[in-house]
PDB file of C-alpha atoms and ligand atoms in Angstrom:
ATOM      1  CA  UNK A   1     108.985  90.150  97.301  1.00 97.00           C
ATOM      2  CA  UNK A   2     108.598  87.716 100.159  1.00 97.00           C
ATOM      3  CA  UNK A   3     107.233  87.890 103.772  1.00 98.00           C
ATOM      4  CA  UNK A   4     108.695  85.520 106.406  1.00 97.00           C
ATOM      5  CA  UNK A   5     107.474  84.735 109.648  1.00 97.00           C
ATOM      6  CA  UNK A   6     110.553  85.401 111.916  1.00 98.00           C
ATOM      7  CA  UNK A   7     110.522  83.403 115.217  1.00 97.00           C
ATOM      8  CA  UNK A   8     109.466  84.124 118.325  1.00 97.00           C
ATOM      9  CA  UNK A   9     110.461  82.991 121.735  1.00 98.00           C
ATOM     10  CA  UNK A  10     107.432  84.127 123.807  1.00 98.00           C
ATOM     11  CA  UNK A  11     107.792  83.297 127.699  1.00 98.00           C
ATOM     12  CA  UNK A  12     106.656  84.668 130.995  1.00 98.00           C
ATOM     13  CA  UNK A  13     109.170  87.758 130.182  1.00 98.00           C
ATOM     14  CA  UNK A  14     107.571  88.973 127.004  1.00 98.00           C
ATOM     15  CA  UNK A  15     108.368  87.931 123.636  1.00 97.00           C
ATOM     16  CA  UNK A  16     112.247  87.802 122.007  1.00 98.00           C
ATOM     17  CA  UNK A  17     112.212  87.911 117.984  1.00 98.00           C
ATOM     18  CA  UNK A  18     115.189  86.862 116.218  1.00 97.00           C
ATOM     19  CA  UNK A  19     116.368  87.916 112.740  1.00 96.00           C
ATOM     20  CA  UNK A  20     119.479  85.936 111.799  1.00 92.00           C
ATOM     21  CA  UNK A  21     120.042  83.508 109.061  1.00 89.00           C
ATOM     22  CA  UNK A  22     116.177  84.149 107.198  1.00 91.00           C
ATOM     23  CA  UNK A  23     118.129  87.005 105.984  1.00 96.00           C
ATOM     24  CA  UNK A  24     119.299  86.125 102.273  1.00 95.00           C
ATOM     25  CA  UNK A  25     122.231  88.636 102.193  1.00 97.00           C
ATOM     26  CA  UNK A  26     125.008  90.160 104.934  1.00 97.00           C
ATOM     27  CA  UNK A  27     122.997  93.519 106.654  1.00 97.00           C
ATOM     28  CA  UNK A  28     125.551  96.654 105.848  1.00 98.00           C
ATOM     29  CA  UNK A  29     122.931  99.602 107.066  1.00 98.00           C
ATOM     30  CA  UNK A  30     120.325  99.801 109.613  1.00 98.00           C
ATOM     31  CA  UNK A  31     117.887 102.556 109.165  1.00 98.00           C
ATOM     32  CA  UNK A  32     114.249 103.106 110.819  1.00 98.00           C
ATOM     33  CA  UNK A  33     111.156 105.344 110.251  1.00 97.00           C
ATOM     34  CA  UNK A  34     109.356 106.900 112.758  1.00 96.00           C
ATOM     35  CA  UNK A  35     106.778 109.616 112.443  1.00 93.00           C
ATOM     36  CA  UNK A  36     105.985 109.085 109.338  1.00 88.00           C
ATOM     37  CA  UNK A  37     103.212 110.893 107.226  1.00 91.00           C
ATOM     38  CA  UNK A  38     102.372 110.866 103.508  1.00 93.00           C
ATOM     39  CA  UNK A  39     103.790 108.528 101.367  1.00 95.00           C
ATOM     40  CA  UNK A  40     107.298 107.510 101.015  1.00 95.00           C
ATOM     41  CA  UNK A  41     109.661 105.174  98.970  1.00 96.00           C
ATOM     42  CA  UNK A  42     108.310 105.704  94.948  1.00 97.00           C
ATOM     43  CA  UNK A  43     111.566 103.872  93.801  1.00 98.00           C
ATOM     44  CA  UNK A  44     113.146 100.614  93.594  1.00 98.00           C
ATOM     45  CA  UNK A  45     116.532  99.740  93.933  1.00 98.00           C
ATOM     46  CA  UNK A  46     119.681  98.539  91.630  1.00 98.00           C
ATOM     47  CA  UNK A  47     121.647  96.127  94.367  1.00 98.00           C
ATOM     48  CA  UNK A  48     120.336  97.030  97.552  1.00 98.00           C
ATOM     49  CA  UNK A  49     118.174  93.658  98.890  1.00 98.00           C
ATOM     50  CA  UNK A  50     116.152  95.184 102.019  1.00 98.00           C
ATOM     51  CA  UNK A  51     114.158  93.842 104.859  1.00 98.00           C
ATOM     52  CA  UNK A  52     111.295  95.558 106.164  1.00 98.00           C
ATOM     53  CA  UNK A  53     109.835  94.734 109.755  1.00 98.00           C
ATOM     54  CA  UNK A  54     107.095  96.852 110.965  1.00 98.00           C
ATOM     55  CA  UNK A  55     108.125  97.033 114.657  1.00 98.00           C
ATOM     56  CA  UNK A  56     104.959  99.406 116.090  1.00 98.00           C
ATOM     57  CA  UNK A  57     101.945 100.059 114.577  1.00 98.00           C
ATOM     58  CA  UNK A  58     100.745  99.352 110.860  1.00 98.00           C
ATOM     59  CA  UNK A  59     101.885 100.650 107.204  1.00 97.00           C
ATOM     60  CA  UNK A  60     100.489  99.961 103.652  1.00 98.00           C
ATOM     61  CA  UNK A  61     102.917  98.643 101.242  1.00 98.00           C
ATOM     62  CA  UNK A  62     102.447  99.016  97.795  1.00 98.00           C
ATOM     63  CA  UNK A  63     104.604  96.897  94.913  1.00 98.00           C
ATOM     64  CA  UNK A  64     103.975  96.850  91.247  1.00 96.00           C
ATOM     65  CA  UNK A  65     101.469  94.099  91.657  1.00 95.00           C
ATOM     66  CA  UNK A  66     100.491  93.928  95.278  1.00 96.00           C
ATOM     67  CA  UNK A  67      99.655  95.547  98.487  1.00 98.00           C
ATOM     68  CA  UNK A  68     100.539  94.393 101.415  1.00 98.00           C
ATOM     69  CA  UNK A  69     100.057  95.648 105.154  1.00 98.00           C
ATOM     70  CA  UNK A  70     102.558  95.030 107.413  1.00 98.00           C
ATOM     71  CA  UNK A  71     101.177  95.069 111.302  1.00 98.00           C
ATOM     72  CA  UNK A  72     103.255  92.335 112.802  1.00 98.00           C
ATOM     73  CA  UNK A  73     106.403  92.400 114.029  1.00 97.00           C
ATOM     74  CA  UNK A  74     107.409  88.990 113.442  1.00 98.00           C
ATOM     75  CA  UNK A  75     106.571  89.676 109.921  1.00 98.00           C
ATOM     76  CA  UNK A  76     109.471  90.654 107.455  1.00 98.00           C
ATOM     77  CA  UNK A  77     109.120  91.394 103.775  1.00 98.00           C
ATOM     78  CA  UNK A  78     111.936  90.968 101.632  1.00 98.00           C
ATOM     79  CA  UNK A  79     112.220  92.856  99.025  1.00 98.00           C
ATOM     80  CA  UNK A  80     114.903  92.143  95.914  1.00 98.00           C
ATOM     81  CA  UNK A  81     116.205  95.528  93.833  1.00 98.00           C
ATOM     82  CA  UNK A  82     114.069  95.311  91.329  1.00 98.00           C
ATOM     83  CA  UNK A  83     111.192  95.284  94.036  1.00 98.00           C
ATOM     84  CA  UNK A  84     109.335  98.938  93.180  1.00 98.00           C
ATOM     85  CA  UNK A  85     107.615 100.079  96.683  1.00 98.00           C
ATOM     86  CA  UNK A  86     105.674 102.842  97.558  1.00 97.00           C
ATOM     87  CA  UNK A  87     104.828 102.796 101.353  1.00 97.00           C
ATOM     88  CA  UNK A  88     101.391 104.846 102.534  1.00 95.00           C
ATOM     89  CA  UNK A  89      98.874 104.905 105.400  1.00 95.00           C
ATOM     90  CA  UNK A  90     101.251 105.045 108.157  1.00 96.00           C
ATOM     91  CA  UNK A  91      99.986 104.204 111.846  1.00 97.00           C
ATOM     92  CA  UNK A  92     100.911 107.672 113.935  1.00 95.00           C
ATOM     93  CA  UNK A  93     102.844 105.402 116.286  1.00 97.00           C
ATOM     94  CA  UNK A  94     104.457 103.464 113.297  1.00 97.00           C
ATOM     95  CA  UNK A  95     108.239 102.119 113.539  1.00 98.00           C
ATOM     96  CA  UNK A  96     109.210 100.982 110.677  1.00 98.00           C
ATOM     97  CA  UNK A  97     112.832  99.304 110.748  1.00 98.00           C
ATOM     98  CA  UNK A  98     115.017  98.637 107.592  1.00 98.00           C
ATOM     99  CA  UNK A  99     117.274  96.428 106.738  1.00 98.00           C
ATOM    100  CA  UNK A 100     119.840  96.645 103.917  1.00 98.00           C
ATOM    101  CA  UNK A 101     122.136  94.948 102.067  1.00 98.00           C
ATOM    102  CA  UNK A 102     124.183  97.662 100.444  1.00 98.00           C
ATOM    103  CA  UNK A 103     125.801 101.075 102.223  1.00 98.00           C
ATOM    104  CA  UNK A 104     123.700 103.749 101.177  1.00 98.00           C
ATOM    105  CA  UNK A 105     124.006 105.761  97.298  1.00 98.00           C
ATOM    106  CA  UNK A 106     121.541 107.761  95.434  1.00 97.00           C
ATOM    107  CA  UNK A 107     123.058 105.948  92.492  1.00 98.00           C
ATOM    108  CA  UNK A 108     121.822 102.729  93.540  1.00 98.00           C
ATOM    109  CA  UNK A 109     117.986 104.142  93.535  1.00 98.00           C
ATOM    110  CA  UNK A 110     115.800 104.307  90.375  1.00 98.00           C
ATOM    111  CA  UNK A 111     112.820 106.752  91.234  1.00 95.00           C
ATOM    112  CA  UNK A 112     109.690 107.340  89.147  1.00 74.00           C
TER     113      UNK A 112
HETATM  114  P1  TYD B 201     114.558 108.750 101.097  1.00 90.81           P
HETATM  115  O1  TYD B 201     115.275 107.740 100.272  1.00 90.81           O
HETATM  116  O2  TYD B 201     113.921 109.898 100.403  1.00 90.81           O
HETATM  117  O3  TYD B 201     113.448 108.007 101.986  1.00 90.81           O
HETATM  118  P2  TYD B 201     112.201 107.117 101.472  1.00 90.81           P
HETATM  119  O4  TYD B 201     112.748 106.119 100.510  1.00 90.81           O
HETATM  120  O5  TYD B 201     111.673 106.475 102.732  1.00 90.81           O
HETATM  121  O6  TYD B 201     111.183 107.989 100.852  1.00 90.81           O
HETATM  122  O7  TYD B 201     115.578 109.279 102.205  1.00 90.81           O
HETATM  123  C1  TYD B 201     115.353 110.443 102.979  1.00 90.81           C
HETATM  124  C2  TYD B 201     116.688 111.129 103.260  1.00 90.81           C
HETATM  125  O8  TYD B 201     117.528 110.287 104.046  1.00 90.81           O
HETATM  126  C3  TYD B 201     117.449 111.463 102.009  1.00 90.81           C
HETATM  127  O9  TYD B 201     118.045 112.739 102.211  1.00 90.81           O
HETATM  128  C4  TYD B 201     118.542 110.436 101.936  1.00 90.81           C
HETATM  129  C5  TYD B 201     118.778 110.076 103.388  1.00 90.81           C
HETATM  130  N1  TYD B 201     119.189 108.679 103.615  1.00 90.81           N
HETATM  131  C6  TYD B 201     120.462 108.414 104.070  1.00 90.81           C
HETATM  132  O10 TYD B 201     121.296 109.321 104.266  1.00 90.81           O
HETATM  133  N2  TYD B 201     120.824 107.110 104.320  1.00 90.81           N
HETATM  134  C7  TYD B 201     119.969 106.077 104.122  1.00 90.81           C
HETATM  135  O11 TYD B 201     120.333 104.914 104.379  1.00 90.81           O
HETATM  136  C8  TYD B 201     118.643 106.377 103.630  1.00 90.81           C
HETATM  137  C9  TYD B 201     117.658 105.271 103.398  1.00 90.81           C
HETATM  138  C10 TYD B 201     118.293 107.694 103.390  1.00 90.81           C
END
């Protein structure tokens, strides 16, 4: 796992954050929560690389031997395959945007 501060061009107009070459694979899926309740993930992966950016509001983010909250959207956690995450205490207004390195397969998920 790693967190990157992506940049930020802030002006007059509001802020513009860019995700382009902090990225260390090509982005083949897109996917977003919103809504969410309970607690999600419980897996990790086989080739999938993801990044996670917490676009509205605040989730808990659990790895084997971490927990990290994400809250800032110029924050983005990379996490490698072998990254096991379990994400929890969801924000009601939480957006939580995904993305992936791989098109999606159950067989590329290992689940508790
Ligand atoms: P799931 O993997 O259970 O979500 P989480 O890891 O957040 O707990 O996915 C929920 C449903 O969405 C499941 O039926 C599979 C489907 N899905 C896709 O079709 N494409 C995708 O890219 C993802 C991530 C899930």
């Amino acid at each position: 796992m790693k967190l990157i501060e992506l940049p930020t061009h802030s002006d007059a107009r509001g802020d513009l954050t860019v995700i382009e070459s902090c990225l260390p694979f090509m982005i083949r899926r897109v996917f977003f929560i919103t809504k969410p309740v309970g607690v999600r993930g419980g897996h990790y992966h086989i080739k999938t690389v993801q990044a996670l950016i917490c676009l509205q509001g605040s989730i808990l983010i659990e790895l084997r031997d971490d927990l990290v909250r994400l809250d800032d959207k110029r924050q983005c956690m990379i996490l490698q395959p072998s990254d096991w995450h379990s994400m929890y205490e969801f924000s009601e207004d939480c957006i939580l945007l995904v993305l992936a390195s791989e098109h999606y397969s159950e067989n590329d998920y290992v689940r508790d």
